[in-house]
PDB file of C-alpha atoms and ligand atoms in Angstrom:
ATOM      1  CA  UNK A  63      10.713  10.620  17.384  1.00 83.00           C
ATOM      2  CA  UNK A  64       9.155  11.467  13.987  1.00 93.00           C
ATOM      3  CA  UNK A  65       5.665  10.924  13.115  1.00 96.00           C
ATOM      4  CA  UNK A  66       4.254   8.037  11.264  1.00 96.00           C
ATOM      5  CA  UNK A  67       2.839  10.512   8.953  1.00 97.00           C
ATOM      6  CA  UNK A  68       3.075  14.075   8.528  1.00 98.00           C
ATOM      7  CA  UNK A  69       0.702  16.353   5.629  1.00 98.00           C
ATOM      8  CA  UNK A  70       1.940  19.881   5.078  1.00 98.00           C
ATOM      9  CA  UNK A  71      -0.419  21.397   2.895  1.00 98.00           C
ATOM     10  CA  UNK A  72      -1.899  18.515   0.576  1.00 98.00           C
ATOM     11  CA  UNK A  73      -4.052  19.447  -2.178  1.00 98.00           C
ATOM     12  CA  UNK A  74      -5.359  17.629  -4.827  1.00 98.00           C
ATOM     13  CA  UNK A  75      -8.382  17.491  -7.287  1.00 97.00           C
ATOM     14  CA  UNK A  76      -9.588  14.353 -10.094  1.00 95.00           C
ATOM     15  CA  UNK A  77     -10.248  16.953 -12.837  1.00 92.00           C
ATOM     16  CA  UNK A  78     -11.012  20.803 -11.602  1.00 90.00           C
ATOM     17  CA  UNK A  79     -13.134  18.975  -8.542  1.00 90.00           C
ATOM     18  CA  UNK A  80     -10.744  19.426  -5.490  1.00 94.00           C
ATOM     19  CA  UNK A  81     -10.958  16.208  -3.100  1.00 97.00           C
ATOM     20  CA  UNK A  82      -8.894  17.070  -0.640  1.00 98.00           C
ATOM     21  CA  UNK A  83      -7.920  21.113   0.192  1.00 97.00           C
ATOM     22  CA  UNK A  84      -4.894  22.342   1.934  1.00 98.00           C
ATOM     23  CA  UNK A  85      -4.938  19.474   4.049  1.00 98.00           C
ATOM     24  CA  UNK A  86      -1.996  19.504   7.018  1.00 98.00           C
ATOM     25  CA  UNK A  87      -2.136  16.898   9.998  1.00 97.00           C
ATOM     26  CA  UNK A  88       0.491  15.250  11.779  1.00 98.00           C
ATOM     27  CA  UNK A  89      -0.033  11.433  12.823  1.00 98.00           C
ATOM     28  CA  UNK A  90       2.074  10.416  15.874  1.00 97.00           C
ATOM     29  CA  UNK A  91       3.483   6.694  16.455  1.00 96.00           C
ATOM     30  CA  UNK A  92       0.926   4.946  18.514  1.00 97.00           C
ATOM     31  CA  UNK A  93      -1.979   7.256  17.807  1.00 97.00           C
ATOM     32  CA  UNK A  94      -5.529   5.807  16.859  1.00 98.00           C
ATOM     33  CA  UNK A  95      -6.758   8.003  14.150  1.00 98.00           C
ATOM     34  CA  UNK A  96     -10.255   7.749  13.631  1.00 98.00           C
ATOM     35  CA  UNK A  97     -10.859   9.814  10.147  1.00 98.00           C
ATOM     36  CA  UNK A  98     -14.230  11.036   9.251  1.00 96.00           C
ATOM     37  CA  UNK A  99     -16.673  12.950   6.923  1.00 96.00           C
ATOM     38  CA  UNK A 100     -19.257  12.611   4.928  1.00 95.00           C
ATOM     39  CA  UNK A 101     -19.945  10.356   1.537  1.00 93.00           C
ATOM     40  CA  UNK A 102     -17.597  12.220  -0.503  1.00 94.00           C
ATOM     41  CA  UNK A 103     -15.692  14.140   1.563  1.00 96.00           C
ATOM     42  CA  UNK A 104     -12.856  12.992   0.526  1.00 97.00           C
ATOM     43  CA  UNK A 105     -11.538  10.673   3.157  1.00 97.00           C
ATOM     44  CA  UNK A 106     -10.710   7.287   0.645  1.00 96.00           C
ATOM     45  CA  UNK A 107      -8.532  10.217  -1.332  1.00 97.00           C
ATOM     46  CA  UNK A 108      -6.602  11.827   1.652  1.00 98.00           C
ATOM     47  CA  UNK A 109      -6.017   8.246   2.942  1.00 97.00           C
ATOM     48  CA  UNK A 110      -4.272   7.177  -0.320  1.00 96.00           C
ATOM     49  CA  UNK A 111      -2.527  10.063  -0.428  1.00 97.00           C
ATOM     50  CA  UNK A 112      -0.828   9.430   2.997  1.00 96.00           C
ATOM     51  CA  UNK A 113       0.259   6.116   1.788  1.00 94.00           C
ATOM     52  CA  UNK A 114       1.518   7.186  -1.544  1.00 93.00           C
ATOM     53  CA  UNK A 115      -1.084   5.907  -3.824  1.00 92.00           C
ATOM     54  CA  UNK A 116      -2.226   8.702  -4.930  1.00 94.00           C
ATOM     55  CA  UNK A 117       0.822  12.364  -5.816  1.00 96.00           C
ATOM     56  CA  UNK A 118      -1.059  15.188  -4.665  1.00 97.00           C
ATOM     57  CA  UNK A 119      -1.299  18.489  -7.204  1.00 96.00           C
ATOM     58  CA  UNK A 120       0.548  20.591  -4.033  1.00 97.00           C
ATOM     59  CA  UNK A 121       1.925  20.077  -0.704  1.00 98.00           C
ATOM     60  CA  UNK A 122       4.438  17.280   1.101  1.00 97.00           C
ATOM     61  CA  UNK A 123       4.019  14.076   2.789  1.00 97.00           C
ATOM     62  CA  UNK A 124       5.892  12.069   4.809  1.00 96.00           C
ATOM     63  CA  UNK A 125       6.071   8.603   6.539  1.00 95.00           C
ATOM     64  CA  UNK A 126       8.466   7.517   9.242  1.00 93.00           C
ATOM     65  CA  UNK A 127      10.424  11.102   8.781  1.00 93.00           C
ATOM     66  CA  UNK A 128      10.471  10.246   4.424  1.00 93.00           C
ATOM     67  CA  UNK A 129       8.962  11.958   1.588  1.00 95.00           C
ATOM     68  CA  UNK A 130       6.581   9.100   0.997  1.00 93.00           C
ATOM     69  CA  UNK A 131       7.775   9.009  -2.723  1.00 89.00           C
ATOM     70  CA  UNK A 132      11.424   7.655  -1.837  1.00 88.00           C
ATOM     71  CA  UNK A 133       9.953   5.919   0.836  1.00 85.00           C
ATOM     72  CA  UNK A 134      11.052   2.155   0.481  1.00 79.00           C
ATOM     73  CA  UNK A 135       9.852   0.104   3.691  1.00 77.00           C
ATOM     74  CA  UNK A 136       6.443  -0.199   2.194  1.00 73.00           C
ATOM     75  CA  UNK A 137       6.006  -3.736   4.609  1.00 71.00           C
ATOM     76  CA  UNK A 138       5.879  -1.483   7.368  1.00 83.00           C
ATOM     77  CA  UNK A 139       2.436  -0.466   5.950  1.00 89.00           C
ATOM     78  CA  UNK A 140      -0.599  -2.389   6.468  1.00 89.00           C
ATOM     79  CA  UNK A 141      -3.273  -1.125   4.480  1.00 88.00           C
ATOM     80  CA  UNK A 142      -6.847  -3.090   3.887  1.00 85.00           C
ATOM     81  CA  UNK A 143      -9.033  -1.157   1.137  1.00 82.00           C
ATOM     82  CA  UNK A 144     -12.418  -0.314   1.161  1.00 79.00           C
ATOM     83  CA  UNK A 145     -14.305  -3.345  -0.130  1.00 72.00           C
ATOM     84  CA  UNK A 146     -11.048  -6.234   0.314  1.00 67.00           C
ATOM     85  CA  UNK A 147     -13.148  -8.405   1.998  1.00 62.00           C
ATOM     86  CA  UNK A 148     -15.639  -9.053  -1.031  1.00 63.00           C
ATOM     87  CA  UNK A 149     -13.055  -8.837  -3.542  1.00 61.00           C
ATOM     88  CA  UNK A 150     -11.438 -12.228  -1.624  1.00 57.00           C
ATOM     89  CA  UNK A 151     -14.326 -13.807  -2.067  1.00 58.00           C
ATOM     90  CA  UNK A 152     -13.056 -14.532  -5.806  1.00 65.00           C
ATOM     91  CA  UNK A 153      -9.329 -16.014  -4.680  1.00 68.00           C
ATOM     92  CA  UNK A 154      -9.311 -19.912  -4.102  1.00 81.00           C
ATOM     93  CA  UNK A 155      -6.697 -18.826  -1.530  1.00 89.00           C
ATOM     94  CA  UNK A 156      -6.062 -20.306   1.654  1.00 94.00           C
ATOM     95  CA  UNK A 157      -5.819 -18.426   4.838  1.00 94.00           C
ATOM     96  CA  UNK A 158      -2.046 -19.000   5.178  1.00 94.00           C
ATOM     97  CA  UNK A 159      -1.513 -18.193   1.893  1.00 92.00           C
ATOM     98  CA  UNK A 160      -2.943 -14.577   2.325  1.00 90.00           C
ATOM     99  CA  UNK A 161      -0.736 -14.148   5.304  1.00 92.00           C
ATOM    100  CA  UNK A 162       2.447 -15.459   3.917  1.00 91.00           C
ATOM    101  CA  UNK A 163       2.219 -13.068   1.688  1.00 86.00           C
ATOM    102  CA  UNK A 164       2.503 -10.513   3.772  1.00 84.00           C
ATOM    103  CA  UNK A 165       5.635 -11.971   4.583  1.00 83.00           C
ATOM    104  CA  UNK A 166       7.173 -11.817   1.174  1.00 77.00           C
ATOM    105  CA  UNK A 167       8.482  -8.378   1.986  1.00 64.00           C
ATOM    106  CA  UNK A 168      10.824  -9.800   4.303  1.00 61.00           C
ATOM    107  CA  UNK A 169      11.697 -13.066   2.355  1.00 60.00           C
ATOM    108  CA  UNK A 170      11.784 -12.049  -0.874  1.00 61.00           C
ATOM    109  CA  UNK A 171      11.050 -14.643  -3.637  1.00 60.00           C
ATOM    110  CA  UNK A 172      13.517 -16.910  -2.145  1.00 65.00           C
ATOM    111  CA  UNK A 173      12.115 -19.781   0.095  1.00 77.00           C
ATOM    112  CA  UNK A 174      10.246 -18.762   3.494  1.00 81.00           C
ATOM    113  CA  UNK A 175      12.412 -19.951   6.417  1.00 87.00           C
ATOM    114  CA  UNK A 176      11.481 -21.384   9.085  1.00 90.00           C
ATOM    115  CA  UNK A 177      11.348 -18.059  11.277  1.00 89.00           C
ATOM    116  CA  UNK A 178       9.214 -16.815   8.101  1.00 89.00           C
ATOM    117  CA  UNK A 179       6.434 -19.637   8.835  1.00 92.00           C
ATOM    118  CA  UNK A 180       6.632 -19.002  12.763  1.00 93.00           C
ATOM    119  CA  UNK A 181       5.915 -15.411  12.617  1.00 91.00           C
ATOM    120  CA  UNK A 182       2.795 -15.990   9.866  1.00 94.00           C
ATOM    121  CA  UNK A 183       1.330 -19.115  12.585  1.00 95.00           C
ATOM    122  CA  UNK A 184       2.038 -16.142  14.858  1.00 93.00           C
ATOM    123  CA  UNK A 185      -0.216 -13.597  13.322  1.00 93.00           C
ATOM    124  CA  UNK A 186      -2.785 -15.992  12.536  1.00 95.00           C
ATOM    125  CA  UNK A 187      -2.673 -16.596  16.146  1.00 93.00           C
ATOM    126  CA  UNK A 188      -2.761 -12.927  17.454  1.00 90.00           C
ATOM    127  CA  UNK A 189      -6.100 -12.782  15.076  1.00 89.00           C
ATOM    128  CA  UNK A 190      -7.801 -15.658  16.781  1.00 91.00           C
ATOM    129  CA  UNK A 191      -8.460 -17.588  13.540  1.00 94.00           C
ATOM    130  CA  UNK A 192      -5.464 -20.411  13.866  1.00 96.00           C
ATOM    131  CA  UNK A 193      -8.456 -22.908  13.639  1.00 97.00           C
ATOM    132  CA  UNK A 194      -9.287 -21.452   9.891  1.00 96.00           C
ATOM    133  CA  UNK A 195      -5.674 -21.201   8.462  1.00 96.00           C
ATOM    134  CA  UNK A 196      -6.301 -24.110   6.240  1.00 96.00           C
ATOM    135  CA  UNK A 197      -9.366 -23.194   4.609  1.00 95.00           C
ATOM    136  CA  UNK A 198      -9.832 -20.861   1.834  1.00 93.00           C
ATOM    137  CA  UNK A 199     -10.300 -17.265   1.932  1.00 90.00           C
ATOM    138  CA  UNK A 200     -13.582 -17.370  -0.040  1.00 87.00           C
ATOM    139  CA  UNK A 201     -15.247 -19.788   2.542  1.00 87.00           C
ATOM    140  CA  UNK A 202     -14.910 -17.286   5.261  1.00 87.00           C
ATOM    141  CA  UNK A 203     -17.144 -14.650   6.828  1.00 84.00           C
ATOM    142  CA  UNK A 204     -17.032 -11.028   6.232  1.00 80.00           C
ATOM    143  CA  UNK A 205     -15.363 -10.871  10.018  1.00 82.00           C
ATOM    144  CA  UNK A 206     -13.153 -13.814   9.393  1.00 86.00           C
ATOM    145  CA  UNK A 207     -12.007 -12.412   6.616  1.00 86.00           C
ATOM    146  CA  UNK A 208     -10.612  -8.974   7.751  1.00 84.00           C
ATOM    147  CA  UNK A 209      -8.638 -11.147  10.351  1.00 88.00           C
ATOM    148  CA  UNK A 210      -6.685 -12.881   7.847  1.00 91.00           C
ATOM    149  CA  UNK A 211      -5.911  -9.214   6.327  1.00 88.00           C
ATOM    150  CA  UNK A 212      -4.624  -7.760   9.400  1.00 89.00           C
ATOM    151  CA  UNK A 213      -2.518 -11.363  10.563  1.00 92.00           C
ATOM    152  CA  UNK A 214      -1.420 -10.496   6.564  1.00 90.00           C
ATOM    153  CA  UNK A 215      -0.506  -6.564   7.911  1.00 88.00           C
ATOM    154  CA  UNK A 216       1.133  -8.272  11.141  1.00 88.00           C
ATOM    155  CA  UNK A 217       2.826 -10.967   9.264  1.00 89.00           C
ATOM    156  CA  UNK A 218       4.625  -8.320   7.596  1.00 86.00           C
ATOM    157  CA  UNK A 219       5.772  -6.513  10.899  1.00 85.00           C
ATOM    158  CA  UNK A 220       3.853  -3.456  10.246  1.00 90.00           C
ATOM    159  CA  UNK A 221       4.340  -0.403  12.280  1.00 92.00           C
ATOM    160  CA  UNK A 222       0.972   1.402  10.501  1.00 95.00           C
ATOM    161  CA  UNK A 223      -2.396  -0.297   9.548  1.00 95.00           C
ATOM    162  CA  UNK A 224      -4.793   2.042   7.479  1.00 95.00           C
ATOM    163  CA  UNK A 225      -8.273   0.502   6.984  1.00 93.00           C
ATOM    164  CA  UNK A 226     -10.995   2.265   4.716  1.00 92.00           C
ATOM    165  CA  UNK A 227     -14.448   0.977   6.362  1.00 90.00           C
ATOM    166  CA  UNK A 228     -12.975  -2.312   7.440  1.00 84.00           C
ATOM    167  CA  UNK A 229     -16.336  -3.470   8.446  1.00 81.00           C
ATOM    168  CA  UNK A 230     -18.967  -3.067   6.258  1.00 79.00           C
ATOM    169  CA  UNK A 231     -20.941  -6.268   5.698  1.00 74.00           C
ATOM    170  CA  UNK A 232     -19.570  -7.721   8.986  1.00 77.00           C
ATOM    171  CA  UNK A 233     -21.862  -8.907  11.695  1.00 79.00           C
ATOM    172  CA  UNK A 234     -22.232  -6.445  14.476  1.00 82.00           C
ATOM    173  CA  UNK A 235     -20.746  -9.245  17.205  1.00 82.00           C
ATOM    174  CA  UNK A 236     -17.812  -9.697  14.648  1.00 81.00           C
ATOM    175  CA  UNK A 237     -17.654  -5.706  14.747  1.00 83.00           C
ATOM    176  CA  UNK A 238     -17.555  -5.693  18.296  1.00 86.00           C
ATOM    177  CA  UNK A 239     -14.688  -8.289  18.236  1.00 85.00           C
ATOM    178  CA  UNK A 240     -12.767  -6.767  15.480  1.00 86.00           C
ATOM    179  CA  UNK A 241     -12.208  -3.589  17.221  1.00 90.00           C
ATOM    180  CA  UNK A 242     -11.259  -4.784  20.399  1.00 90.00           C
ATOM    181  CA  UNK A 243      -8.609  -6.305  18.065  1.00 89.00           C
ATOM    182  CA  UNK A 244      -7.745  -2.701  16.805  1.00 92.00           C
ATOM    183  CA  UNK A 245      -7.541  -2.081  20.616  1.00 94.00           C
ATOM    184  CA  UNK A 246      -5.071  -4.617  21.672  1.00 91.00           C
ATOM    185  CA  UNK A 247      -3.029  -4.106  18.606  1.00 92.00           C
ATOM    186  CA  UNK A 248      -3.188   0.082  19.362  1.00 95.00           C
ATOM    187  CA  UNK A 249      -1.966  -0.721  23.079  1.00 94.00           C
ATOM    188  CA  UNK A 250       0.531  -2.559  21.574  1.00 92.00           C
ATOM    189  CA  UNK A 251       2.052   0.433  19.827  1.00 93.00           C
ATOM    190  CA  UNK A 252       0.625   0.058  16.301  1.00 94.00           C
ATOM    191  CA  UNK A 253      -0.523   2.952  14.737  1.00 97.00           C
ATOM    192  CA  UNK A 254      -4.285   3.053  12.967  1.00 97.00           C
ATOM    193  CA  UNK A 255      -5.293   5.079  10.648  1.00 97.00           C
ATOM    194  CA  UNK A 256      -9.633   4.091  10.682  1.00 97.00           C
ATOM    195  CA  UNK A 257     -11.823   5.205   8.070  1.00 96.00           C
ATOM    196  CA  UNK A 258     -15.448   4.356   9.884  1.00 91.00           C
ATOM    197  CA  UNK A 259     -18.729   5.811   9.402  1.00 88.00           C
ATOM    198  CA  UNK A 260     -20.114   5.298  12.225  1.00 89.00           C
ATOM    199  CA  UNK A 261     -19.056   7.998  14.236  1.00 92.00           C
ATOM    200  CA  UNK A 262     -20.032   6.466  17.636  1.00 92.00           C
ATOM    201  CA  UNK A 263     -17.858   3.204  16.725  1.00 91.00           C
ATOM    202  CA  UNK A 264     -15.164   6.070  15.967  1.00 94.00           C
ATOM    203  CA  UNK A 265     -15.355   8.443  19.157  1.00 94.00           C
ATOM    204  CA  UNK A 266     -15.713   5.260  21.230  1.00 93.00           C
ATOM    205  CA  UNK A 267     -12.197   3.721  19.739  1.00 94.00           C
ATOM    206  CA  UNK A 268      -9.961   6.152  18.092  1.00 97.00           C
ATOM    207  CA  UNK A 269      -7.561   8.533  20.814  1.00 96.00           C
ATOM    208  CA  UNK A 270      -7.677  11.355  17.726  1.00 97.00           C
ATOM    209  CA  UNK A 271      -9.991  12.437  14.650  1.00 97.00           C
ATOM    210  CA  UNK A 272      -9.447  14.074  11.873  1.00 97.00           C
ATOM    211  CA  UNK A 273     -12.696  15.261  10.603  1.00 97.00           C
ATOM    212  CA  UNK A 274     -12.616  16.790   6.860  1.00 97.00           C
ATOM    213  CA  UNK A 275     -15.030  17.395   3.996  1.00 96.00           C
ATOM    214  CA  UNK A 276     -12.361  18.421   1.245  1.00 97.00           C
ATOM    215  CA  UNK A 277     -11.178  20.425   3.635  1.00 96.00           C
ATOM    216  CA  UNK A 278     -10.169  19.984   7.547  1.00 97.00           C
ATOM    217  CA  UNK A 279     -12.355  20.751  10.133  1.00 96.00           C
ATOM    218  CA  UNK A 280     -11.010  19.341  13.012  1.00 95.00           C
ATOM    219  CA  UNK A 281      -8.015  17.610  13.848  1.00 96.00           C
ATOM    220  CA  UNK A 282      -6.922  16.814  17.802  1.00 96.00           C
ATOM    221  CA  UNK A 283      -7.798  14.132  20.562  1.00 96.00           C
ATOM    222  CA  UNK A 284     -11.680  12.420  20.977  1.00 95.00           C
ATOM    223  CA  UNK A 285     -12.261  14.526  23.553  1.00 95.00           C
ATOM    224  CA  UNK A 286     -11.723  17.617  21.949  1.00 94.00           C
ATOM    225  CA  UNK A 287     -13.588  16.435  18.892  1.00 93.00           C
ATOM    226  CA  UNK A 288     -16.420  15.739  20.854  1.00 91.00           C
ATOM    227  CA  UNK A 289     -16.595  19.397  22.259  1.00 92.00           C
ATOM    228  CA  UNK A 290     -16.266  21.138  19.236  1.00 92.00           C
ATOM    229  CA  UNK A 291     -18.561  22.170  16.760  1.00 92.00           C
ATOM    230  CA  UNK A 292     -16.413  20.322  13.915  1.00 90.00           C
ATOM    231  CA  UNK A 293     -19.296  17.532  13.326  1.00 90.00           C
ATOM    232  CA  UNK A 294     -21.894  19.591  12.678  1.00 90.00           C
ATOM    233  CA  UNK A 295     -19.564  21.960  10.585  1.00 91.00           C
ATOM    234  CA  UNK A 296     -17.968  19.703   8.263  1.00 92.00           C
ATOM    235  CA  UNK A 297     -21.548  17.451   7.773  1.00 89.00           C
ATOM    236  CA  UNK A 298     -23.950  20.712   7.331  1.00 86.00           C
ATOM    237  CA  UNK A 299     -27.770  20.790   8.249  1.00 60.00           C
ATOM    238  CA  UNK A 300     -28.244  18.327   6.009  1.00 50.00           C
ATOM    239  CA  UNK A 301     -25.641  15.232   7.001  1.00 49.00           C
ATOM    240  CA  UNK A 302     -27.760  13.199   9.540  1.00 49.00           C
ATOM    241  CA  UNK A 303     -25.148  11.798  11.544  1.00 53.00           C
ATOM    242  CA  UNK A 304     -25.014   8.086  13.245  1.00 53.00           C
ATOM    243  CA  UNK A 305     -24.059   9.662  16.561  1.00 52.00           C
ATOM    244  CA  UNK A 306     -24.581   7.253  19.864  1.00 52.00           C
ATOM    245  CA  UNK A 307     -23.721   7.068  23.547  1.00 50.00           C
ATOM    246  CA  UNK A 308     -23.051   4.367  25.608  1.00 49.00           C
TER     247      UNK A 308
HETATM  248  P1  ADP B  85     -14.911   9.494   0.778  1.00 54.75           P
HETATM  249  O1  ADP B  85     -13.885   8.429   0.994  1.00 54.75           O
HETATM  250  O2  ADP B  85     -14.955  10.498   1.878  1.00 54.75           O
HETATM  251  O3  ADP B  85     -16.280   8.956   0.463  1.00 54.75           O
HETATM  252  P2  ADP B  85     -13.499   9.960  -1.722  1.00 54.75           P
HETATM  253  O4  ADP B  85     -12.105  10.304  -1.392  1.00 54.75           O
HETATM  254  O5  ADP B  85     -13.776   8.577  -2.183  1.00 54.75           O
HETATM  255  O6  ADP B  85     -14.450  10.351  -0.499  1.00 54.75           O
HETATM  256  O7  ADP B  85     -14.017  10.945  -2.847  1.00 54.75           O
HETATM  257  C1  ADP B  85     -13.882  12.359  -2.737  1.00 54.75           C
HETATM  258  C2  ADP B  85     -14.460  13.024  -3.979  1.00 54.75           C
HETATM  259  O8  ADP B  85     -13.681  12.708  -5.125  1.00 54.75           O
HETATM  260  C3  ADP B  85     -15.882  12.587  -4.301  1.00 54.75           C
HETATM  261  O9  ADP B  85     -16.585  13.683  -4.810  1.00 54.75           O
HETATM  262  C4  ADP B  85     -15.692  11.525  -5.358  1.00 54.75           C
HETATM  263  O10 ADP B  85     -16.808  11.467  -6.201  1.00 54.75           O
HETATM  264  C5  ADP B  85     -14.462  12.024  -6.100  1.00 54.75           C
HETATM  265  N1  ADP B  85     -13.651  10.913  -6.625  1.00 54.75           N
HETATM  266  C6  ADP B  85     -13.151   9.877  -5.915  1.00 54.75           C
HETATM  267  N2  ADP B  85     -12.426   9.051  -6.692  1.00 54.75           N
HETATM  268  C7  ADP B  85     -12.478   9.583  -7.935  1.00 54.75           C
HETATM  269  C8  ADP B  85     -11.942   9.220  -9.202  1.00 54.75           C
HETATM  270  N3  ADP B  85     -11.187   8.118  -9.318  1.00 54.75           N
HETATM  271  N4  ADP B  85     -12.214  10.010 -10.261  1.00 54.75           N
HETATM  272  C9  ADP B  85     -12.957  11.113 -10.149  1.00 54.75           C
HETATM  273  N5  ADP B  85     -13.493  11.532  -8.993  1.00 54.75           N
HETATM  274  C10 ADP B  85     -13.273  10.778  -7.894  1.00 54.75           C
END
């Protein structure tokens, strides 16, 4: 089966600063990536890249077997950005609303049918908010809040969900909560691609890292992350590192 994403040698610099270096790493379906690095290192870039936000200056990418830029099923794609959940604080949106559109991939701008509705009650179901569906985005919690974006990814029917710190300014029960989410929805065969800086929450979750600072230091299962010396290589002397056991 191909991989849900595959970097051959992906380089690109804003200006003459390179932000990502010769970057190759193959994603498999199912996989938990957990992606790391310090401030900076150029994680927010690489992870844009992958999706096809962002042309890099050298090198190929591909999703689902495509080069990413003819790739067309972008509703297979769930993707929550670094800072979504303050940004909805402005939309007088409902709940349902958010996750319908997620659906408008499928339905196009003709009217949702009836299967349409069904799978967005669905998602908002799978999320364990159905209670909030009526009320608006920007009366929500942090926590609440990323629920409705990934019912909006699984509204959608997406095969990939990429989220860039999805829980910053979420309570640490809601945290707890959220990623067992992650977890069900992993051992349901969605792949995650997790930009986290809390490396315990990471090693704890994800099955692989990729650990980079432009470029990548480490790329393979937890376990062998955990053994290697790629943490204190791609941080330096200097990165002081959230690092816990349980
Ligand atoms: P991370 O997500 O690991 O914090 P980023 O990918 O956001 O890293 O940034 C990598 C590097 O590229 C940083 O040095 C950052 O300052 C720089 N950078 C990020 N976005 C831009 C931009 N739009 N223009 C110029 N430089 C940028």
């Amino acid at each position: 089966m191909t991989p849900a994403v595959r970097l051959e040698n992906v380089t690109f610099a804003y200006g003459d600063q390179p932000a990502v270096d010769d970057v190759s790493l193959t994603i498999g379906r199912g996989d938990f990536l957990g992606l790391i690095g310090p401030n900076g290192s150029g994680k927010t870039t690489l992870l844009h890249i992958m999706l096809g936000l962002i042309e890099p200056s050298s090198g190929r990418v591909e999703l689902f077997g495509e080069p990413v830029d003819s790739f067309e099923r972008g509703e297979r794609i769930g993707y929550v950005s670094q800072g979504a959940t303050d940004r909805a604080g402005t939309m007088p949106v409902t709940v349902r609303e958010v996750v319908t559109m997620g659906r408008f991939a499928h339905a196009g701008h003709a009217r949702l049918s009836d299967e349409d509705r069904a799978a967005v009650a669905s998602a908002i179901e799978t999320v364990g908010i159905t209670d909030l569906a009526d009320r608006r985005i920007n009366r929500l919690s942090g926590g609440q809040r990323q629920r409705a974006y990934i019912a909006r990814a699984l509204a959608s029917e997406a095969d990939l969900l990429a989220l860039d710190e999805p829980t910053v300014g979420v309570d640490a029960e809601s945290r707890d909560a959220f990623y067992r989410l992650l977890d069900e929805l992993n051992g349901a065969g969605m792949t995650i691609i997790l930009i986290e800086h809390d490396i315990g929450v990471v090693t704890d979750r994800a099955d692989h890292i990729a650990c980079i600072n432009t470029e990548l230091f480490h790329h393979g299962d937890t376990e062998s992350f955990v053994e290697s010396d790629a943490l204190e290589e791609a941080y330096g002397s200097s990165g002081r590192v959230v690092h816990h056991h349980h």
